Amino acid sequence: METKKKDIRALTREQLRGFFVDQGDRAFRGNQVYEWLWQKSAHSFDVMTNLSKETRGLLEANFVINHIRVDQMQRSADGTIKNAVRLHDGLVVESVLIPTANRTTACVSSQVGCSLDCKFCATARLKRMRNLNPDEIYDQVVAIDNESRLYFDRPLSNIVFMGMGEPLMNYNNVLKAIDKITSPAGLGMSPKRITVSTSGVPKMIKKMADDGVKFKLAVSLHSAIDEIRTSIMPFNATFTLTDLREALQYWYNRTKSRITYEYVVWEGINDTQRDVDALVDFCKFAPSKVNLIEYNPIDDGQFQQASKTALDRYVGTLEENGIVVTVRRSRGKDIDAACGQLANKH
Ligand code: SAH
C-alpha cells in the first residue's frame, strides 16, 4: 500500500527541527538535513552521510525529495544552453543559460505553461498547467549554476524570471525560491542580481513593494496605448495601463528602484511615431529604462520584426527625452531558447 510521503523541501528549517524533536531526536539534526537539502542540493537521503542509517531510513519512510531532472540539454551555436527540466509528476518546463563575456544569466520558469494569453508568445499556447514549487524553481537555478561552472568555469552571476509563466501569478512560491537563492543557507546570491519580469499585475506589483523586496522589476510593456496593448496582450483589458501605471508609481515611491520596460517593435502594430510618443510619456512618471528586444518568430508571420528605421526612431526619440534605451540581440534562437520561444519543443 502506498502512503503519501511529504515533499521534505516544503518544510521550513523550524519544522524540520520539530520533526526530529517529535521523534525523540535532537533538533540540530534538522539543521543538518536542511543543509543537505538546500546548500548541497541533495537528490536523495542516501548521500546524507553525517546521518545514521536509521535516521536516513526514517526520512525515507516519511518524505520524498522531488528533485528536478534535466532530461535534455541543447547547446546553441552562440553558447546558450537550454535545459528541458522534468518535474516529479512528469511535466516539463524549460530554463536557459545565457553566457556573455563576463556574466552567466539563468532564465528560469515559474509555471508550467502560462495563464496569460500574449499573442506573440509560444508559451501562451501551452496554457497554465500548474505553478512550480519553490524547490522546483531553486533546482533550475542550481542546475544552471553547475553548468556555468562546468562549461564556463565561473559561477552563475544573474537570474531573470523570464522563462515560462507569469511569476506574479505564482508570487508566494517565487518569493520563497528567491529567499532560498539569496540566503546564505542556500546559494547566497545578491537579490540585486535577480530580475522578476511581469506582464504587469498591478495588485501584485503593489504587494511586492509593500513586502520590501530587493530584487529588480521588469515589465513587458510592448505598447503604451491601451487598445494596441489589449490587442496583443488581451489581459490588458482587465489590468489596464492606468492601473499598471499607478502600481508602478507606487513601486517606485516605495522601493526607489528603477523599472525596466521590455518592448518589441512589430511592423504595423506599434511602429509609428504615436506609439513612440506614448512610450516616452509612459516612461516619465518614474525612473525607468527601455530594453528593445528583438522579435523571435513563433509562427507563420502574424508578427514581424519592425524595420531598422522604426527601431531607430524609437531609440532616437527615447534618447532625446533622456530615457536610457538598449537594443537587445536575441540569444539561442537556433535551439528555440530565445524569449517567447519556450514551448517544450525538443
Ligand atoms: N510572463 C513574464 C515573463 C516571461 S516572458 C513577462 O511577461 O514578463 C519574458 C519576455 O519575453 C517578456 O518580455 C515577453 O514579452 C517576451 N517575449 C514573449 N514572446 C516573445 C517573442 N516571440 N519574441 C521576443 N520576446 C518575446
Coordinates of C-alpha atoms and ligand atoms in Angstrom, one line a residue:
M1 CA 0.0 0.0 0.0
E2 CA 1.3 3.4 -0.9
T3 CA 1.3 6.0 1.8
K4 CA 1.6 9.6 0.8
K5 CA 5.0 10.9 1.7
K6 CA 5.6 14.6 2.1
D7 CA 7.8 16.8 0.0
I8 CA 10.5 17.4 2.5
R9 CA 11.5 20.7 1.0
A10 CA 8.1 22.1 1.7
L11 CA 9.2 22.2 5.4
T12 CA 10.9 25.2 6.9
R13 CA 14.0 24.7 9.0
E14 CA 12.0 25.1 12.1
Q15 CA 9.5 22.4 11.0
L16 CA 12.4 20.0 10.2
R17 CA 13.9 20.6 13.7
G18 CA 10.4 20.0 15.1
F19 CA 10.1 16.7 13.2
F20 CA 13.3 15.4 14.9
V21 CA 12.3 16.5 18.3
D22 CA 9.0 14.7 17.9
Q23 CA 10.9 11.6 17.0
G24 CA 12.9 11.9 20.3
D25 CA 16.0 13.0 18.4
R26 CA 17.9 16.3 18.7
A27 CA 16.8 19.5 17.0
F28 CA 20.1 20.1 15.3
R29 CA 19.5 17.0 13.2
G30 CA 17.0 19.3 11.4
N31 CA 19.8 21.8 10.6
Q32 CA 22.0 19.0 9.1
V33 CA 19.2 17.8 6.9
Y34 CA 18.3 21.4 5.9
E35 CA 21.8 22.0 4.8
W36 CA 21.9 18.8 2.7
L37 CA 18.6 19.8 1.0
W38 CA 19.4 23.4 0.2
Q39 CA 23.1 24.2 0.4
K40 CA 24.2 20.9 -1.0
S41 CA 21.2 20.2 -3.2
A42 CA 21.0 16.5 -2.2
H43 CA 18.9 14.4 -4.6
S44 CA 18.5 11.5 -2.2
F45 CA 18.7 10.7 1.5
D46 CA 21.5 8.2 0.9
V47 CA 24.1 10.9 0.4
M48 CA 23.5 12.4 3.8
T49 CA 26.5 10.7 5.2
N50 CA 26.7 12.5 8.5
L51 CA 23.3 10.9 9.5
S52 CA 23.0 7.4 10.8
K53 CA 21.5 4.7 8.7
E54 CA 18.4 4.7 10.9
T55 CA 17.9 8.4 10.5
R56 CA 18.2 8.2 6.8
G57 CA 15.7 5.3 6.9
L58 CA 13.3 7.4 9.0
L59 CA 13.5 10.2 6.4
E60 CA 13.0 7.8 3.6
A61 CA 9.9 6.4 5.2
N62 CA 8.3 9.8 5.7
F63 CA 9.5 12.1 2.9
V64 CA 10.4 12.4 -0.7
I65 CA 12.8 14.8 -2.4
N66 CA 11.1 16.0 -5.5
H67 CA 14.2 17.0 -7.3
I68 CA 14.1 18.1 -10.9
R69 CA 15.9 16.1 -13.6
V70 CA 17.5 17.8 -16.6
D71 CA 16.2 15.5 -19.3
Q72 CA 17.8 17.1 -22.3
M73 CA 20.4 19.8 -22.7
Q74 CA 20.7 21.7 -26.0
R75 CA 23.6 24.0 -26.9
S76 CA 23.2 26.9 -29.3
A77 CA 26.0 28.0 -31.7
D78 CA 26.2 31.2 -29.6
G79 CA 26.9 29.2 -26.3
T80 CA 23.4 29.5 -25.0
I81 CA 22.2 26.3 -23.2
K82 CA 18.6 25.2 -22.9
N83 CA 17.5 22.6 -20.3
A84 CA 14.4 20.6 -20.6
V85 CA 13.5 20.1 -17.0
R86 CA 11.4 17.1 -15.9
L87 CA 9.4 17.6 -12.7
H88 CA 8.4 14.8 -10.3
D89 CA 5.0 14.4 -11.9
G90 CA 6.3 14.1 -15.4
L91 CA 5.5 17.7 -16.6
V92 CA 8.3 19.6 -18.3
V93 CA 9.5 23.2 -18.2
E94 CA 12.5 24.9 -19.7
S95 CA 15.3 27.0 -18.4
V96 CA 18.1 28.7 -20.3
L97 CA 21.7 29.6 -19.5
I98 CA 22.8 32.8 -21.3
P99 CA 26.6 33.4 -21.4
T100 CA 28.1 36.8 -22.2
A101 CA 31.7 38.0 -21.9
N102 CA 31.6 38.3 -18.1
R103 CA 28.3 37.1 -17.0
T104 CA 26.2 34.0 -16.9
T105 CA 22.5 34.6 -16.7
A106 CA 19.9 32.0 -15.8
C107 CA 16.5 32.4 -17.3
V108 CA 14.1 30.3 -15.2
S109 CA 10.4 29.3 -15.4
S110 CA 7.9 29.9 -12.7
Q111 CA 4.9 28.0 -14.0
V112 CA 4.2 25.0 -16.3
G113 CA 2.7 26.9 -19.3
C114 CA 1.2 30.3 -18.7
S115 CA -2.2 31.6 -17.7
L116 CA -1.8 34.8 -19.8
D117 CA -2.5 35.0 -23.5
C118 CA 0.1 37.1 -25.2
K119 CA -0.5 36.6 -28.9
F120 CA 3.2 36.7 -29.7
C121 CA 4.5 34.2 -27.1
A122 CA 4.8 30.5 -27.7
T123 CA 4.4 29.6 -24.0
A124 CA 0.9 31.2 -24.0
R125 CA -0.2 28.4 -26.3
L126 CA 0.5 25.8 -23.6
K127 CA -2.0 27.3 -21.2
R128 CA -1.2 27.1 -17.5
M129 CA -0.9 23.5 -16.1
R130 CA 0.3 24.3 -12.7
N131 CA 2.5 26.5 -10.6
L132 CA 6.1 25.5 -9.8
N133 CA 7.0 24.9 -6.2
P134 CA 9.8 26.9 -4.6
D135 CA 12.2 23.9 -4.7
E136 CA 11.5 23.4 -8.5
I137 CA 12.4 27.0 -9.2
Y138 CA 15.5 26.7 -6.9
D139 CA 16.6 23.5 -8.6
Q140 CA 16.6 25.1 -12.1
V141 CA 19.0 27.8 -10.7
V142 CA 21.3 25.2 -9.2
A143 CA 21.3 23.2 -12.4
I144 CA 22.4 26.3 -14.4
D145 CA 25.0 27.3 -11.7
N146 CA 26.5 23.8 -12.1
E147 CA 26.5 24.1 -15.9
S148 CA 28.1 27.5 -15.7
R149 CA 30.9 26.1 -13.5
L150 CA 31.4 23.1 -15.8
Y151 CA 31.3 24.8 -19.2
F152 CA 32.3 28.4 -18.5
D153 CA 34.5 28.0 -15.4
R154 CA 32.6 30.5 -13.3
P155 CA 29.5 30.6 -11.1
L156 CA 26.1 31.9 -12.2
S157 CA 26.0 35.7 -11.9
N158 CA 22.4 36.7 -12.7
I159 CA 18.9 35.3 -12.7
V160 CA 15.9 36.5 -14.7
F161 CA 12.4 35.2 -14.2
M162 CA 11.7 35.4 -17.9
G163 CA 11.2 31.7 -18.7
M164 CA 7.8 30.0 -18.9
G165 CA 4.9 31.5 -16.8
E166 CA 3.9 34.7 -15.1
P167 CA 5.9 35.0 -11.9
L168 CA 3.4 37.3 -10.2
M169 CA 0.7 34.7 -10.7
N170 CA 2.8 32.4 -8.6
Y171 CA 4.1 35.1 -6.3
N172 CA 4.4 33.2 -3.0
N173 CA 6.4 30.4 -4.4
V174 CA 8.7 32.7 -6.4
L175 CA 9.3 34.7 -3.3
K176 CA 10.2 31.6 -1.3
A177 CA 12.5 30.4 -4.1
I178 CA 14.3 33.8 -4.2
D179 CA 14.6 33.7 -0.4
K180 CA 16.5 30.4 -0.7
I181 CA 18.6 31.6 -3.6
T182 CA 19.7 34.7 -1.7
S183 CA 20.0 33.1 1.7
P184 CA 23.5 32.1 3.0
A185 CA 21.8 28.7 3.8
G186 CA 21.1 28.4 0.0
L187 CA 23.1 30.0 -2.8
G188 CA 23.9 33.3 -1.1
M189 CA 23.3 35.3 -4.2
S190 CA 22.6 39.1 -4.1
P191 CA 19.0 40.0 -4.8
K192 CA 20.3 42.9 -6.9
R193 CA 21.3 40.3 -9.5
I194 CA 17.8 38.9 -9.8
T195 CA 15.1 40.4 -12.1
V196 CA 11.5 39.4 -12.0
S197 CA 9.8 40.1 -15.2
T198 CA 6.0 40.5 -15.3
S199 CA 3.3 41.3 -17.9
G200 CA 2.1 43.7 -15.2
V201 CA -0.3 42.6 -12.5
P202 CA -1.0 45.8 -10.7
K203 CA -2.1 44.4 -7.3
M204 CA 0.9 42.1 -7.1
I205 CA 3.3 44.9 -8.0
K206 CA 2.0 46.9 -5.1
K207 CA 2.3 43.8 -2.8
M208 CA 5.9 43.4 -3.9
A209 CA 6.6 47.0 -3.0
D210 CA 4.9 46.5 0.4
D211 CA 6.9 43.4 1.0
G212 CA 10.1 45.4 0.5
V213 CA 11.6 43.0 -2.0
K214 CA 15.2 43.8 -3.0
F215 CA 15.3 42.3 -6.5
K216 CA 14.7 44.2 -9.7
L217 CA 11.5 44.6 -11.6
A218 CA 11.0 44.4 -15.4
V219 CA 7.7 44.9 -17.1
S220 CA 6.8 43.6 -20.5
L221 CA 5.1 46.6 -21.9
H222 CA 5.1 46.3 -25.7
S223 CA 2.7 49.2 -26.1
A224 CA 1.7 52.2 -24.0
I225 CA -1.6 52.6 -25.8
D226 CA -4.5 50.6 -24.3
E227 CA -6.2 49.4 -27.5
I228 CA -3.0 48.2 -29.0
R229 CA -1.7 46.6 -25.8
T230 CA -5.1 44.8 -25.4
S231 CA -5.0 43.5 -28.9
I232 CA -1.6 41.8 -28.4
M233 CA -1.9 41.1 -24.6
P234 CA -5.6 40.5 -24.0
F235 CA -5.4 40.5 -20.2
N236 CA -4.7 44.3 -20.6
A237 CA -8.4 44.7 -20.8
T238 CA -8.5 43.8 -17.1
F239 CA -5.2 45.1 -16.0
T240 CA -5.2 48.4 -17.9
L241 CA -2.3 50.8 -18.4
T242 CA -3.8 53.3 -16.0
D243 CA -3.8 50.7 -13.2
L244 CA -0.3 49.5 -14.2
R245 CA 1.0 53.0 -14.1
E246 CA -0.5 53.6 -10.7
A247 CA 1.0 50.4 -9.4
L248 CA 4.4 51.2 -10.8
Q249 CA 4.4 54.7 -9.4
Y250 CA 3.6 53.1 -6.0
W251 CA 6.5 50.6 -6.6
Y252 CA 9.0 53.4 -7.3
N253 CA 7.9 55.5 -4.4
R254 CA 8.3 52.6 -2.0
T255 CA 11.5 51.0 -3.4
K256 CA 13.3 53.8 -5.3
S257 CA 14.2 51.0 -7.7
R258 CA 14.3 51.8 -11.4
I259 CA 11.9 49.9 -13.7
T260 CA 12.9 48.2 -16.9
Y261 CA 10.4 48.1 -19.7
E262 CA 10.7 45.2 -22.2
Y263 CA 9.4 46.2 -25.6
V264 CA 9.3 44.5 -29.0
V265 CA 8.6 46.7 -32.1
W266 CA 6.4 45.0 -34.7
E267 CA 5.7 46.1 -38.2
G268 CA 2.2 47.6 -38.5
I269 CA 1.4 47.1 -34.8
N270 CA 3.5 49.6 -32.7
D271 CA 5.9 51.2 -35.2
T272 CA 4.5 54.7 -35.6
Q273 CA 5.6 58.0 -34.0
R274 CA 2.4 57.9 -32.0
D275 CA 3.5 54.6 -30.4
V276 CA 6.9 56.1 -29.6
D277 CA 5.4 59.2 -28.1
A278 CA 3.1 57.1 -25.9
L279 CA 6.1 55.1 -24.6
V280 CA 8.1 58.3 -23.9
D281 CA 5.1 59.6 -21.9
F282 CA 4.8 56.3 -20.0
C283 CA 8.5 56.4 -19.1
K284 CA 8.2 59.8 -17.5
F285 CA 6.3 59.1 -14.3
A286 CA 9.1 57.0 -12.7
P287 CA 12.8 56.5 -13.4
S288 CA 13.0 53.7 -15.9
K289 CA 14.9 52.3 -18.9
V290 CA 13.8 50.5 -22.0
N291 CA 15.1 47.3 -23.4
L292 CA 14.1 46.9 -27.1
I293 CA 14.0 43.2 -27.6
E294 CA 14.4 41.5 -31.0
Y295 CA 11.2 39.6 -32.0
N296 CA 11.7 35.8 -32.1
P297 CA 9.2 34.5 -34.6
I298 CA 7.0 31.7 -33.3
D299 CA 4.5 31.3 -36.1
D300 CA 3.5 31.9 -39.7
G301 CA 4.1 35.6 -39.7
Q302 CA 1.3 37.3 -37.9
F303 CA 4.0 39.3 -36.2
Q304 CA 7.0 40.7 -38.0
Q305 CA 10.0 42.5 -36.5
A306 CA 9.8 46.2 -37.5
S307 CA 12.3 47.8 -39.8
K308 CA 15.6 49.3 -38.6
T309 CA 14.1 52.7 -39.4
A310 CA 11.3 52.2 -37.0
L311 CA 13.7 50.9 -34.3
D312 CA 16.0 53.9 -34.9
R313 CA 13.0 56.2 -34.4
Y314 CA 12.3 54.6 -31.0
V315 CA 16.0 54.9 -29.9
G316 CA 16.3 58.5 -31.2
T317 CA 13.1 59.8 -29.5
L318 CA 13.8 58.0 -26.2
E319 CA 17.3 59.3 -26.1
E320 CA 16.2 62.9 -26.9
N321 CA 13.9 62.6 -23.9
G322 CA 16.7 61.4 -21.6
I323 CA 15.5 57.8 -21.3
V324 CA 18.1 55.1 -21.3
V325 CA 17.4 52.6 -24.1
T326 CA 19.3 49.4 -25.1
V327 CA 18.7 47.3 -28.1
R328 CA 18.9 43.6 -27.1
R329 CA 20.1 41.0 -29.6
S330 CA 18.4 37.6 -29.2
R331 CA 20.4 34.6 -28.0
G332 CA 19.8 30.9 -28.6
K333 CA 17.3 31.3 -31.4
D334 CA 18.6 28.2 -33.3
I335 CA 17.5 26.0 -30.4
D336 CA 14.2 27.8 -29.6
A337 CA 15.7 29.1 -26.4
A338 CA 15.1 32.8 -27.0
C339 CA 12.4 35.0 -25.3
G340 CA 8.9 33.8 -26.0
Q341 CA 10.1 30.6 -27.8
L342 CA 9.9 28.3 -24.8
A343 CA 7.2 25.7 -25.6
N344 CA 8.7 22.3 -24.9
K345 CA 9.7 21.6 -28.5
H346 CA 12.5 19.1 -28.2
Ligands
SAH1 N1 5.4 36.4 -18.1 C1 6.6 37.2 -17.8 C2 7.9 36.5 -18.1 C3 8.0 35.6 -19.3 S1 8.2 36.4 -20.9 C4 6.5 38.5 -18.7 O1 5.6 38.6 -19.5 O2 7.3 39.4 -18.5 C5 9.8 37.0 -21.0 C6 9.9 38.2 -22.0 O3 9.8 37.7 -23.4 C7 8.7 39.2 -21.9 O4 9.2 40.5 -22.0 C8 7.9 38.8 -23.2 O5 7.1 39.9 -23.5 C9 9.0 38.5 -24.2 N2 8.5 37.7 -25.3 C10 7.5 36.9 -25.4 N3 7.4 36.3 -26.6 C11 8.4 36.9 -27.3 C12 8.8 36.7 -28.7 N4 8.2 35.9 -29.5 N5 9.9 37.4 -29.1 C13 10.5 38.3 -28.3 N6 10.2 38.4 -27.0 C14 9.1 37.8 -26.5

